[in-house]
N, CA, C and O atoms as a MOPAC input file, in Angstrom:
PM7 MOZYME 1SCF
protein

 N    -18.31100 1     7.23500 1    -9.96900 1
 C    -16.28600 1     7.16800 1   -10.13800 1
 C    -16.90900 1     8.62900 1    -9.27300 1
 O    -17.86200 1     9.33500 1    -9.60300 1
 N    -16.22500 1     8.73200 1    -8.37500 1
 C    -15.00000 1     9.23400 1    -7.35400 1
 C    -14.25500 1    10.33100 1    -7.79100 1
 O    -14.28500 1    11.54000 1    -8.02100 1
 N    -13.16700 1     8.71700 1    -7.79300 1
 C    -12.03400 1     9.87500 1    -8.27000 1
 C    -11.18400 1     9.26800 1    -9.83300 1
 O    -11.04100 1     8.11500 1   -10.23900 1
 N    -10.92700 1    10.02900 1   -10.17500 1
 C    -10.20300 1     9.69500 1   -11.57300 1
 C     -9.38500 1     7.86000 1   -11.93400 1
 O     -8.91500 1     7.14300 1   -11.05100 1
 N     -9.42500 1     7.61400 1   -12.98500 1
 C     -8.87700 1     6.87800 1   -13.12800 1
 C     -7.16200 1     6.79000 1   -13.32700 1
 O     -6.52400 1     5.73800 1   -13.31300 1
 N     -6.80500 1     7.64800 1   -13.44500 1
 C     -5.43000 1     8.81300 1   -13.48400 1
 C     -5.07700 1     8.65900 1   -12.56400 1
 O     -4.20300 1     7.82600 1   -12.32600 1
 N     -5.84600 1     9.71000 1   -11.32800 1
 C     -5.29800 1    10.07400 1    -9.98300 1
 C     -5.07400 1     8.78700 1    -9.06300 1
 O     -4.02500 1     8.52000 1    -8.47700 1
 N     -6.50000 1     7.88300 1    -9.04100 1
 C     -6.33400 1     6.71700 1    -7.71600 1
 C     -5.11100 1     5.95600 1    -8.21800 1
 O     -4.38500 1     5.55100 1    -7.31000 1
 N     -4.63100 1     5.60500 1    -9.74100 1
 C     -3.19300 1     5.25600 1    -9.68000 1
 C     -1.90300 1     5.47200 1    -9.70200 1
 O     -0.92400 1     4.74900 1    -9.51700 1
 N     -2.12000 1     7.08200 1   -10.07500 1
 C     -0.97800 1     7.29300 1    -9.19500 1
 C     -0.88400 1     6.54800 1    -7.92600 1
 O     -0.43700 1     5.46900 1    -7.53800 1
 N     -1.69800 1     7.92100 1    -7.28000 1
 C     -2.20900 1     7.67100 1    -6.01000 1
 C     -1.36600 1     6.11300 1    -5.61500 1
 O     -0.19800 1     6.20200 1    -5.23600 1
 N     -1.89300 1     4.98800 1    -5.70500 1
 C     -1.89400 1     3.55200 1    -5.80400 1
 C     -0.23400 1     3.75300 1    -6.22900 1
 O      0.61100 1     3.93400 1    -5.35200 1
 N     -0.03700 1     3.72100 1    -7.04600 1
 C      1.72800 1     3.36400 1    -7.10700 1
 C      2.78000 1     3.99300 1    -7.03200 1
 O      3.85900 1     3.82700 1    -7.60100 1
 N      2.31100 1     5.00100 1    -6.03800 1
 C      3.77600 1     6.00200 1    -5.20900 1
 C      3.67000 1     5.48700 1    -3.98600 1
 O      4.63200 1     5.41800 1    -3.22100 1
 N      2.20200 1     4.98100 1    -3.62700 1
 C      2.18000 1     5.09000 1    -2.42600 1
 C      3.11400 1     3.35900 1    -2.34700 1
 O      4.29100 1     3.14100 1    -2.06000 1
 N      1.66500 1     2.09200 1    -2.84500 1
 C      2.89100 1     1.44000 1    -2.53200 1
 C      4.69000 1     0.81500 1    -2.96900 1
 O      5.36000 1    -0.13800 1    -2.57000 1
 N      4.91000 1     1.82100 1    -3.86500 1
 C      6.30900 1     1.72800 1    -4.35000 1
 C      7.21300 1     2.52100 1    -2.95400 1
 O      8.27600 1     2.07800 1    -2.51900 1
 N      6.74000 1     3.35100 1    -2.59400 1
 C      7.66500 1     4.90600 1    -2.31100 1
 C      7.33400 1     3.15200 1    -0.69400 1
 O      8.21400 1     2.53700 1    -0.09200 1
 N      5.86300 1     2.98900 1    -0.59300 1
 C      6.77600 1     1.79700 1     1.08900 1
 C      7.19200 1     1.29700 1     0.89900 1
 O      7.90900 1     1.17700 1     1.89300 1
 N      7.58800 1     0.44400 1     0.04100 1
 C      8.41600 1    -0.47800 1    -0.82300 1
 C      9.51800 1    -0.71900 1    -0.76100 1
 O     10.24000 1    -1.71600 1    -0.78500 1
 N      9.65600 1     0.99300 1    -0.61900 1
 C     10.94700 1     1.18900 1    -0.77300 1
 C     11.37900 1     1.44900 1     0.28400 1
 O     12.36500 1     0.81400 1     0.66100 1
 N     10.77700 1     2.51800 1     1.18200 1
 C     11.77000 1     2.28400 1     2.97500 1
 C     12.04900 1     0.74800 1     3.93100 1
 O     12.77800 1     0.39100 1     4.85600 1
 N     10.57200 1    -0.07600 1     2.72600 1
 C     10.31000 1    -1.48200 1     3.58000 1
 C     12.54500 1    -1.80200 1     3.46200 1
 O     13.50200 1    -1.59000 1     4.20600 1
 N     12.34400 1    -2.33300 1     2.20000 1
 C     13.48300 1    -3.16800 1     1.04600 1
 C     15.11500 1    -2.33400 1     2.11500 1
 O     16.04900 1    -3.10100 1     2.35300 1
 N     15.20200 1    -1.05200 1     2.54300 1
 C     15.77600 1    -0.31700 1     2.75200 1
 C     16.39000 1    -0.64400 1     4.85600 1
 O     17.59000 1    -0.66800 1     5.12700 1
 N     15.47600 1    -0.80800 1     5.78500 1
 C     15.21100 1    -1.38600 1     5.81500 1
 C     15.50800 1    -2.45100 1     6.19200 1
 O     15.98600 1    -2.33600 1     7.32100 1
 N     15.48500 1    -3.79900 1     5.75900 1
 C     15.40100 1    -5.09600 1     5.36500 1
 C     17.01100 1    -4.78400 1     4.65500 1
 O     18.00400 1    -4.60000 1     5.35800 1
 N     17.02200 1    -4.77700 1     3.84500 1
 C     18.83800 1    -4.87100 1     3.58700 1
 C     20.37300 1    -4.69200 1     4.87900 1
 O     21.46800 1    -5.17700 1     5.16200 1
 N     19.34400 1    -3.58800 1     5.29200 1
 C     20.17900 1    -3.23300 1     6.98300 1
 C     20.06400 1    -3.91200 1     7.44500 1
 O     21.11700 1    -4.18900 1     8.01800 1
 N     18.36200 1    -5.38800 1     7.94500 1
 C     18.49500 1    -6.45000 1     8.16700 1
 C     19.73800 1    -7.61200 1     7.46300 1
 O     20.78700 1    -8.24700 1     7.57300 1
 N     18.64800 1    -7.24500 1     6.75200 1
 C     19.57300 1    -8.31100 1     6.40600 1
 C     20.20600 1    -8.81700 1     5.09500 1
 O     20.24600 1   -10.03400 1     4.91500 1
 N     20.61300 1    -8.13100 1     4.33400 1
 C     21.67800 1    -8.12400 1     3.20200 1
 C     20.76000 1    -9.26100 1     1.96000 1
 O     21.40000 1   -10.19600 1     1.48000 1
 N     19.31900 1    -9.05700 1     1.55700 1
 C     19.16400 1    -9.28300 1     0.40000 1
 C     17.89600 1    -8.50200 1    -0.09300 1
 O     17.07700 1    -7.66700 1     0.29100 1
 N     18.12900 1    -9.04700 1    -0.85400 1
 C     17.36000 1    -7.24300 1    -2.43100 1
 C     15.96900 1    -8.46800 1    -2.50700 1
 O     16.17000 1    -9.67400 1    -2.64800 1
 N     14.59000 1    -7.84000 1    -2.37900 1
 C     13.36100 1    -8.09100 1    -3.91600 1
 C     14.20000 1    -8.37800 1    -4.45000 1
 O     15.25900 1    -7.91300 1    -4.87100 1
 N     13.32600 1    -9.78700 1    -4.41400 1
 C     13.49400 1   -11.21900 1    -5.65500 1
 C     12.52200 1   -11.01200 1    -5.71000 1
 O     11.61000 1   -10.69800 1    -4.94500 1
 N     12.82600 1   -11.38600 1    -7.77300 1
 C     11.31600 1   -11.50300 1    -8.67500 1
 C     10.20600 1   -12.30200 1    -8.28700 1
 O      9.19800 1   -12.30100 1    -8.99400 1
 N     10.24900 1   -12.77100 1    -7.57300 1
 C      8.66100 1   -13.93800 1    -7.16800 1
 C      8.24700 1   -13.67400 1    -6.17600 1
 O      7.26600 1   -14.27400 1    -5.73700 1
 N      8.90100 1   -11.34100 1    -4.91800 1
 C      7.99100 1   -11.37800 1    -4.46200 1
 C      7.34200 1   -10.10100 1    -4.65600 1
 O      6.99500 1    -9.19700 1    -3.89500 1
 N      7.25600 1   -10.38000 1    -6.42600 1
 C      7.34000 1    -8.60700 1    -6.84300 1
 C      5.37400 1    -9.12100 1    -7.46100 1
 O      4.86300 1    -8.34900 1    -8.27200 1
 N      4.81100 1    -9.94900 1    -7.15000 1
 C      3.65200 1   -10.27100 1    -6.91100 1
 C      2.74100 1    -9.38200 1    -5.55100 1
 O      1.52500 1    -9.57000 1    -5.50500 1
 N      3.26800 1    -8.62100 1    -4.69900 1
 C      2.61800 1    -8.15300 1    -4.29200 1
 C      2.77000 1    -6.15700 1    -4.36000 1
 O      2.25400 1    -5.19900 1    -3.78300 1
 N      3.56600 1    -6.34100 1    -5.19300 1
 C      3.36300 1    -4.67200 1    -5.40300 1
 C      2.37400 1    -4.67200 1    -6.14100 1
 O      1.59700 1    -3.84800 1    -5.65800 1
 N      1.52900 1    -5.54100 1    -7.89100 1
 C      1.30100 1    -5.73600 1    -8.25400 1
 C     -0.21800 1    -5.36500 1    -7.65800 1
 O     -1.06700 1    -4.53200 1    -7.97500 1
 N     -0.13100 1    -6.37700 1    -6.66200 1
 C     -2.00700 1    -7.32800 1    -5.97900 1
 C     -2.17400 1    -5.76200 1    -4.90300 1
 O     -3.37700 1    -5.58700 1    -4.71200 1
 N     -1.56500 1    -4.96600 1    -4.39700 1
 C     -0.53000 1    -3.61800 1    -3.65100 1
 C     -1.86200 1    -3.11300 1    -4.23100 1
 O     -3.00700 1    -3.31900 1    -3.83000 1
 N     -1.25000 1    -2.13000 1    -5.67100 1
 C     -1.45000 1    -1.04600 1    -6.90700 1
 C     -3.03500 1    -1.53400 1    -6.51400 1
 O     -3.81600 1    -1.21200 1    -5.61900 1
 N     -3.10300 1    -2.67600 1    -7.89000 1
 C     -5.05000 1    -2.50500 1    -8.07000 1
 C     -5.48600 1    -2.57600 1    -6.54500 1
 O     -5.62000 1    -1.37500 1    -6.31300 1
 N     -5.69000 1    -3.01400 1    -5.75200 1
 C     -6.85700 1    -3.32400 1    -4.44400 1
 C     -6.79100 1    -1.48400 1    -3.41700 1
 O     -7.44600 1    -0.83700 1    -2.60000 1
 N     -5.69800 1    -1.42200 1    -4.11400 1
 C     -6.07300 1     0.75700 1    -4.21600 1
 C     -6.45700 1     2.22600 1    -4.83200 1
 O     -6.80700 1     3.34200 1    -4.44600 1
 N     -6.03400 1     1.19100 1    -6.57200 1
 C     -6.43500 1     2.09200 1    -7.26900 1
 C     -8.35200 1     0.92300 1    -6.96300 1
 O     -9.02500 1     1.41200 1    -7.87000 1
 N     -8.90600 1     0.29400 1    -6.54800 1
 C    -10.15900 1     0.43900 1    -6.31800 1
 C    -10.76300 1     1.15000 1    -5.48000 1
 O    -11.56400 1     2.06900 1    -5.64600 1
 N    -10.26800 1     0.60000 1    -4.39300 1
 C    -10.61200 1     1.10800 1    -2.32500 1
 C    -11.10700 1     2.69500 1    -2.74100 1
 O    -12.11400 1     3.24300 1    -2.29000 1
 N     -9.58500 1     3.63700 1    -4.27700 1
 C     -9.49700 1     4.76100 1    -4.53600 1
 C    -11.35200 1     5.28100 1    -5.77200 1
 O    -12.02400 1     6.28300 1    -6.01600 1
 N    -11.33000 1     3.09700 1    -6.30200 1
 C    -12.39700 1     4.57200 1    -7.13700 1
 C    -14.22900 1     3.43900 1    -6.98900 1
 O    -15.07700 1     3.00000 1    -7.76500 1
 N    -14.00600 1     3.45000 1    -5.72800 1
 C    -14.81500 1     2.63400 1    -5.56700 1
 C    -15.55000 1     3.64200 1    -4.03100 1
 O    -16.74800 1     3.92100 1    -3.99200 1
 N    -14.72100 1     3.98600 1    -3.08800 1
 C    -14.70000 1     4.68400 1    -2.14200 1
 C    -15.74800 1     6.03200 1    -2.49000 1
 O    -15.77400 1     6.27900 1    -3.69600 1
 N    -16.57400 1     6.90100 1    -1.67500 1
 C    -16.55600 1     8.55000 1    -1.60200 1
 C    -15.78300 1     8.51900 1    -1.05900 1
 O    -15.26200 1     7.60100 1    -0.42500 1
 N    -15.30200 1    10.50700 1    -1.32300 1
 C    -14.08500 1    10.81000 1    -1.08500 1
 C    -14.36100 1    11.18200 1     0.67300 1
 O    -15.48600 1    11.49100 1     1.06600 1
 N    -13.57000 1    11.12600 1     1.29500 1
 C    -12.97300 1    11.09600 1     2.69100 1
 C    -12.85500 1    12.45100 1     3.01100 1
 O    -13.03500 1    13.52900 1     2.44400 1
 N    -12.22500 1    11.74200 1     4.91700 1
 C    -10.57100 1    13.00100 1     4.62600 1
 C     -9.02800 1    12.09700 1     4.30700 1
 O     -8.58500 1    11.11800 1     3.70600 1
 N     -8.63200 1    13.23300 1     5.19300 1
 C     -7.66600 1    12.52900 1     5.00200 1
 C     -6.38600 1    11.40700 1     5.48300 1
 O     -5.59200 1    10.57500 1     5.04300 1
 N     -6.90400 1    12.14200 1     6.83200 1
 C     -7.27500 1    10.48300 1     8.09800 1
 C     -7.63500 1     9.39900 1     7.67200 1
 O     -6.86100 1     8.47000 1     7.43900 1
 N     -9.17100 1     9.36700 1     7.47100 1
 C     -9.66000 1     7.66400 1     7.06500 1
 C     -9.01600 1     7.77500 1     5.63200 1
 O     -8.68100 1     6.68600 1     5.16400 1
 N     -8.82800 1     8.64500 1     5.01200 1
 C     -8.45200 1     7.84600 1     4.03000 1
 C     -6.98500 1     6.99900 1     4.33700 1
 O     -6.85300 1     5.84200 1     3.93600 1
 N     -5.61000 1     7.90000 1     5.29700 1
 C     -4.50700 1     6.74100 1     4.86200 1
 C     -4.61100 1     6.02700 1     6.14100 1
 O     -3.55900 1     5.59700 1     6.61200 1
 N     -5.50600 1     5.86600 1     6.66400 1
 C     -6.40400 1     4.79900 1     7.58700 1
 C     -7.06800 1     2.98600 1     6.93100 1
 O     -6.83600 1     1.80200 1     7.17400 1
 N     -7.73100 1     3.58700 1     6.25600 1
 C     -8.43000 1     2.28700 1     5.55200 1
 C     -7.41800 1     2.32000 1     4.56200 1
 O     -7.71000 1     1.36300 1     3.84500 1
 N     -6.33500 1     2.88600 1     4.06300 1
 C     -5.76400 1     2.54600 1     2.46700 1
 C     -4.50400 1     2.18900 1     3.73400 1
 O     -5.16700 1     2.24700 1     4.76900 1
 N     -3.93200 1     2.05900 1     3.89200 1
 C     -3.22400 1     1.21700 1     5.21400 1
 C     -3.86300 1     0.14500 1     6.05200 1
 O     -3.26000 1    -0.35200 1     7.00400 1
 N     -4.58500 1    -0.07000 1     5.84700 1
 C     -5.22500 1    -1.61700 1     6.74500 1
 C     -5.11500 1    -2.28600 1     5.41800 1
 O     -4.04800 1    -2.87300 1     5.23800 1
 N     -6.34700 1    -2.34200 1     4.05000 1
 C     -5.70200 1    -2.62000 1     2.72100 1
 C     -4.04800 1    -3.15600 1     2.30600 1
 O     -3.44400 1    -4.14200 1     1.88400 1
 N     -3.87500 1    -2.05800 1     2.65800 1
 C     -2.02300 1    -2.29500 1     2.84100 1
 C     -1.22100 1    -3.85500 1     3.56600 1
 O     -0.54100 1    -4.61600 1     2.87800 1
 N     -1.48300 1    -4.05000 1     4.96400 1
 C     -1.59000 1    -4.19600 1     5.00100 1
 C     -2.01100 1    -5.88400 1     5.30800 1
 O     -1.36000 1    -6.78800 1     5.83200 1
 N     -3.58300 1    -5.84000 1     4.65100 1
 C     -3.95000 1    -6.81800 1     4.21500 1
 C     -3.33500 1    -8.05300 1     3.39100 1
 O     -3.04800 1    -9.22400 1     3.63500 1
 N     -3.25800 1    -6.81800 1     1.82200 1
 C     -3.03700 1    -7.26700 1     0.94300 1
 C     -1.26500 1    -8.13700 1     1.57600 1
 O     -0.75900 1    -9.06900 1     0.95200 1
 N     -0.87400 1    -7.76100 1     2.38400 1
 C      1.03300 1    -7.67400 1     2.77800 1
 C      0.43300 1    -8.93300 1     3.13700 1
 O      0.13300 1    -9.37800 1     2.03000 1
 N      0.10600 1    -9.69800 1     3.89900 1
 C     -0.99400 1   -10.43100 1     5.52900 1
 C     -1.34200 1   -11.24400 1     4.04900 1
 O     -0.29300 1   -11.87900 1     3.93500 1
 N     -2.31100 1   -11.68100 1     2.63500 1
 C     -2.35500 1   -12.42100 1     2.17500 1
 C     -1.47000 1   -12.88000 1     1.33700 1
 O     -1.54500 1   -14.04300 1     0.94200 1
 N     -0.58100 1   -12.12100 1     0.96900 1
 C      0.59300 1   -12.45100 1     0.13000 1
 C      1.40800 1   -13.51300 1     0.26400 1
 O      1.77000 1   -14.44900 1    -0.45000 1
 N      1.73100 1   -12.88900 1     2.06300 1
 C      3.22500 1   -13.66300 1     2.08700 1
 C      2.23500 1   -14.83400 1     3.04500 1
 O      2.86300 1   -15.88200 1     3.19500 1
 N      0.69800 1   -14.85900 1     3.77300 1
 C      1.09700 1   -16.03800 1     3.22000 1
 C      0.82700 1   -17.00500 1     2.07400 1
 O      1.08700 1   -18.15700 1     2.42000 1
 N      0.29000 1   -16.88300 1     0.53600 1
 C      0.27200 1   -17.39800 1     0.38100 1
 C      1.90600 1   -18.17300 1    -0.23100 1
 O      2.28800 1   -19.30400 1    -0.53100 1
 N      2.44100 1   -16.91200 1    -0.18100 1
 C      4.28400 1   -17.63500 1    -1.25200 1
 C      4.42600 1   -18.06100 1     0.79100 1
 O      4.34700 1   -16.94300 1     1.30000 1
 N      4.51300 1   -18.64100 1     1.43500 1
 C      4.60800 1   -19.41300 1     2.05500 1
 C      3.86500 1   -20.76600 1     2.52500 1
 O      4.05100 1   -21.51300 1     3.48500 1
 N      2.81700 1   -20.77500 1     1.30500 1
 C      2.05900 1   -21.98100 1     1.47800 1
 C      2.76000 1   -22.46400 1     0.11300 1
 O      3.12000 1   -23.63700 1     0.00600 1
 N      2.92400 1   -21.65100 1    -0.80000 1
 C      3.93400 1   -22.43800 1    -2.49700 1
 C      5.19500 1   -22.18400 1    -1.30000 1
 O      5.89100 1   -21.42400 1    -1.97500 1
 N      5.59600 1   -22.25500 1    -0.59300 1
 C      7.03300 1   -22.78600 1    -0.22600 1
 C      7.13200 1   -23.30100 1     0.86600 1
 O      8.11500 1   -23.28600 1     1.60700 1
 N      5.91200 1   -23.89000 1     1.07000 1
 C      6.07800 1   -25.30900 1     2.17200 1
 C      7.23700 1   -24.48200 1     3.81000 1
 O      8.26100 1   -24.83500 1     4.39500 1
 N      5.98800 1   -22.96400 1     3.96100 1
 C      5.79600 1   -22.71400 1     5.26100 1
 C      4.67400 1   -22.78900 1     5.93800 1
 O      3.57700 1   -23.31600 1     5.75400 1
 N      5.46300 1   -21.78000 1     7.25200 1
 C      3.48500 1   -22.08800 1     8.61800 1
 C      3.56000 1   -21.13400 1     7.32400 1
 O      4.55500 1   -21.06300 1     6.60300 1
 N      2.30400 1   -20.36900 1     7.12100 1
 C      1.48200 1   -19.54400 1     6.73100 1
 C      0.94300 1   -18.74300 1     7.91100 1
 O     -0.23800 1   -19.09000 1     7.90400 1
 N      1.06400 1   -18.00600 1     8.77900 1
 C      0.00900 1   -17.47500 1     9.70400 1
 C      1.15200 1   -17.09500 1     9.21800 1
 O      1.36700 1   -16.32500 1     8.28300 1
 N      2.64200 1   -18.25600 1    10.58200 1
 C      3.73800 1   -17.24200 1    11.37400 1
 C      3.84200 1   -16.92300 1    10.57800 1
 O      2.65500 1   -16.67000 1    10.37500 1
 N      4.52000 1   -16.50200 1     9.34400 1
 C      5.06700 1   -16.22600 1     8.14200 1
 C      4.28100 1   -14.80500 1     7.64700 1
 O      4.81500 1   -13.76700 1     7.25600 1
 N      3.31200 1   -15.00600 1     7.74700 1
 C      3.01700 1   -13.50700 1     7.26600 1
 C      2.42400 1   -12.62600 1     8.61400 1
 O      2.49700 1   -11.43800 1     8.29900 1
 N      1.79100 1   -12.78200 1    10.18000 1
 C      2.21600 1   -11.60800 1    10.93800 1
 C      3.83900 1   -11.69000 1    11.05600 1
 O      4.32800 1   -10.56300 1    10.96600 1
 N      4.75000 1   -12.66300 1    11.22300 1
 C      5.93700 1   -12.09700 1    10.94700 1
 C      6.43300 1   -10.73900 1    10.12700 1
 O      7.27500 1    -9.94300 1    10.54200 1
 N      5.68000 1   -10.65800 1     8.80100 1
 C      6.30500 1    -9.60600 1     7.76100 1
 C      5.67700 1    -8.25400 1     8.54600 1
 O      6.34400 1    -7.23500 1     8.72800 1
 N      4.07300 1    -8.44200 1     9.04300 1
 C      3.42000 1    -7.85300 1     9.55500 1
 C      4.76500 1    -7.06600 1    10.60800 1
 O      5.30700 1    -5.98400 1    10.38000 1
 N      5.07100 1    -8.10400 1    11.88300 1
 C      5.98700 1    -6.33700 1    12.45100 1
 C      6.89600 1    -6.41200 1    11.34500 1
 O      6.55300 1    -5.64100 1    10.45000 1
 N      7.78100 1    -6.97100 1    11.12500 1
 C      9.12100 1    -6.81600 1    10.21700 1
 C      8.88100 1    -5.64600 1     9.45000 1
 O      9.80700 1    -4.84000 1     9.35500 1
 N      7.47100 1    -5.33900 1     8.71400 1
 C      6.62800 1    -3.94500 1     7.86800 1
 C      6.94000 1    -3.46400 1     8.60500 1
 O      7.72500 1    -2.61500 1     8.18300 1
 N      6.76400 1    -3.37100 1    10.50800 1
 C      5.97000 1    -2.17300 1    10.97100 1
 C      8.05200 1    -1.64300 1    10.99700 1
 O      8.56600 1    -0.66800 1    10.45000 1
 N      8.84400 1    -2.91200 1    11.97200 1
 C      9.94000 1    -2.78100 1    12.26800 1
 C     11.37800 1    -1.43000 1    11.33000 1
 O     12.20700 1    -0.57400 1    11.64100 1
 N     10.74400 1    -2.18100 1    10.00400 1
 C     11.50700 1    -1.23200 1     8.84300 1
 C     10.26700 1     0.33400 1     8.43200 1
 O     10.75000 1     1.13400 1     7.63100 1
 N      9.28000 1     0.56400 1     8.79800 1
 C      8.56900 1     1.75200 1     8.64400 1
 C      7.97100 1     1.62900 1     7.20000 1
 O      7.82500 1     2.66800 1     6.55700 1
 N      7.54900 1     0.20200 1     6.54800 1
 C      7.37200 1     0.28200 1     6.02900 1
 C      5.56300 1     0.66600 1     5.75000 1
 O      5.06500 1     1.50400 1     4.99900 1
 N      5.14100 1     0.03400 1     6.34900 1
 C      3.27600 1     0.52600 1     7.61300 1
 C      3.62300 1     2.47100 1     7.95800 1
 O      2.97900 1     3.46700 1     7.62800 1
 N      4.18400 1     2.39900 1     8.30000 1
 C      3.85100 1     3.85000 1     8.10400 1
 C      4.22400 1     4.81400 1     7.92500 1
 O      3.97200 1     5.99400 1     8.17100 1
 N      5.21200 1     3.95000 1     7.21800 1
 C      5.41800 1     5.64000 1     4.92100 1
 C      4.01400 1     5.09000 1     4.88200 1
 O      3.41500 1     5.25000 1     5.94600 1
 N      3.23800 1     4.39700 1     3.79200 1
 C      2.46900 1     3.82500 1     4.29100 1
 C      1.06300 1     5.19000 1     4.67000 1
 O      0.19300 1     5.85900 1     4.11200 1
 N      1.33200 1     5.07400 1     5.24900 1
 C      0.14600 1     5.96600 1     6.23300 1
 C      0.82000 1     7.32300 1     5.92100 1
 O      0.22800 1     8.15100 1     5.23000 1
 N      1.86100 1     7.52100 1     6.34500 1
 C      2.47800 1     8.79700 1     5.63300 1
 C      2.77700 1     9.44000 1     4.52900 1
 O      3.27100 1    10.56700 1     4.57100 1
 N      2.50200 1     8.76700 1     3.32300 1
 C      1.72800 1     8.95800 1     2.02700 1
 C      0.95600 1     9.22700 1     1.87800 1
 O      0.69700 1    10.41500 1     1.68200 1
 N      0.13100 1     8.33000 1     1.87700 1
 C     -1.27400 1     8.36200 1     1.52300 1
 C     -2.14800 1     9.39800 1     2.64200 1
 O     -3.29400 1     9.55100 1     2.22000 1
 N     -1.86100 1    10.28000 1     4.19200 1
 C     -2.09800 1    11.14800 1     3.56400 1
 C     -0.91000 1    12.63000 1     3.10300 1
 O     -1.31400 1    13.79300 1     3.07500 1
 N      0.00400 1    12.37200 1     2.90300 1
 C      0.19400 1    13.30900 1     2.30500 1
 C     -0.15100 1    13.63800 1     0.38900 1
 O     -0.12600 1    14.77900 1    -0.07400 1
 N     -0.56500 1    11.88000 1    -0.79900 1
 C     -1.19400 1    12.32900 1    -1.80100 1
 C     -2.92700 1    12.00500 1    -1.74300 1
 O     -3.76600 1    11.59400 1    -2.54400 1
 N     -2.91100 1    12.47000 1    -0.23800 1
 C     -4.99200 1    12.61600 1    -0.65800 1
 C     -5.34200 1    13.63800 1    -0.71000 1
 O     -6.55200 1    13.68000 1    -0.48800 1
 N     -4.77900 1    14.88400 1    -0.95800 1
 C     -5.17000 1    15.69500 1    -1.68600 1
 C     -5.42400 1    15.65000 1    -3.31100 1
 O     -6.31600 1    16.19100 1    -3.96500 1
 N     -4.67200 1    15.07800 1    -3.60300 1
 C     -4.59800 1    14.67900 1    -5.05200 1
 C     -6.47600 1    13.41700 1    -5.13100 1
 O     -7.26400 1    13.35800 1    -6.07400 1
 N     -6.50600 1    13.13400 1    -4.62400 1
 C     -7.88100 1    13.01400 1    -4.75000 1
 C     -8.99200 1    12.87000 1    -4.66000 1
 O     -9.71500 1    11.87500 1    -4.61400 1
 N     -9.25600 1    14.52000 1    -4.61400 1
 C    -10.10700 1    14.99100 1    -4.14100 1
 C    -10.62300 1    15.52200 1    -5.37700 1
 O     -9.77000 1    16.04900 1    -6.09200 1
 N    -12.49200 1    15.51400 1    -6.05900 1
 C    -12.92100 1    15.68900 1    -7.63600 1
 C    -12.78300 1    17.86000 1    -7.34900 1
 O    -13.21400 1    18.78200 1    -6.65700 1
 N    -11.91300 1    17.55000 1    -8.42600 1
 C    -12.04000 1    19.42200 1    -8.89300 1
 C    -12.31200 1    20.04300 1    -9.87600 1
 O    -11.58900 1    19.96500 1   -10.86900 1
 N    -13.37000 1    20.78000 1    -9.85200 1
 C    -13.94900 1    21.74800 1   -10.65100 1
 C    -15.33800 1    21.15100 1   -10.45300 1
 O    -15.64600 1    20.96400 1    -9.27600 1
 N    -16.40700 1    20.75100 1   -11.55700 1
 C    -17.79400 1    20.77000 1   -12.08300 1
 C    -17.91300 1    19.74300 1   -11.32200 1
 O    -18.85100 1    19.67900 1   -10.52700 1
 N    -17.13300 1    18.90900 1   -11.40900 1
 C    -17.53000 1    17.74400 1   -10.23300 1
 C    -17.79400 1    17.90200 1    -8.49800 1
 O    -18.81300 1    17.34700 1    -8.08600 1
 N    -16.98300 1    18.58300 1    -7.53700 1
 C    -17.38800 1    19.35400 1    -6.77100 1
 C    -17.79800 1    19.79400 1    -5.90100 1
 O    -17.93700 1    19.60900 1    -4.69200 1
 N    -18.07100 1    20.66400 1    -6.90200 1
 C    -19.27700 1    21.50000 1    -6.93900 1
 C    -20.33000 1    21.04300 1    -6.87600 1
 O    -20.90100 1    21.49900 1    -5.88500 1
 N    -21.34300 1    19.89200 1    -7.78200 1
 C    -21.75800 1    18.86200 1    -7.90000 1
 C    -22.34800 1    18.81800 1    -5.77200 1
 O    -23.32700 1    19.19800 1    -5.13000 1
 N    -21.14400 1    18.18400 1    -5.49300 1
 C    -21.03500 1    16.83400 1    -4.45800 1
 C    -21.41500 1    17.55000 1    -3.29900 1
 O    -21.49000 1    16.97300 1    -2.21400 1

């Protein structure tokens, strides 16, 4: 284990929830529709995926971590949106890729990259584990 559970969980929660809030602000400005309870699956899945990625991957550079985590976040957004479209009888591929484009326009994905780079310093091992690696 390269990163503690506590730091990985706080990292994933901050990156996911703050970027989701940034995206929702853009969404409200675009169309005044708030986050509904049926869309709460995405933040939970994204937090779990980012925590697992930080626990399983070795310590990487700031920009590698930001790139990988932004890609994972986008993949989770794509898959969850496609699954929601299947449930609501919509075209899954169209809805999913439209959501990714919308996440770029509402600055949700760029904020994931920026927050991931900013929070990277909290993921580095400290103390005795840092000296032996």
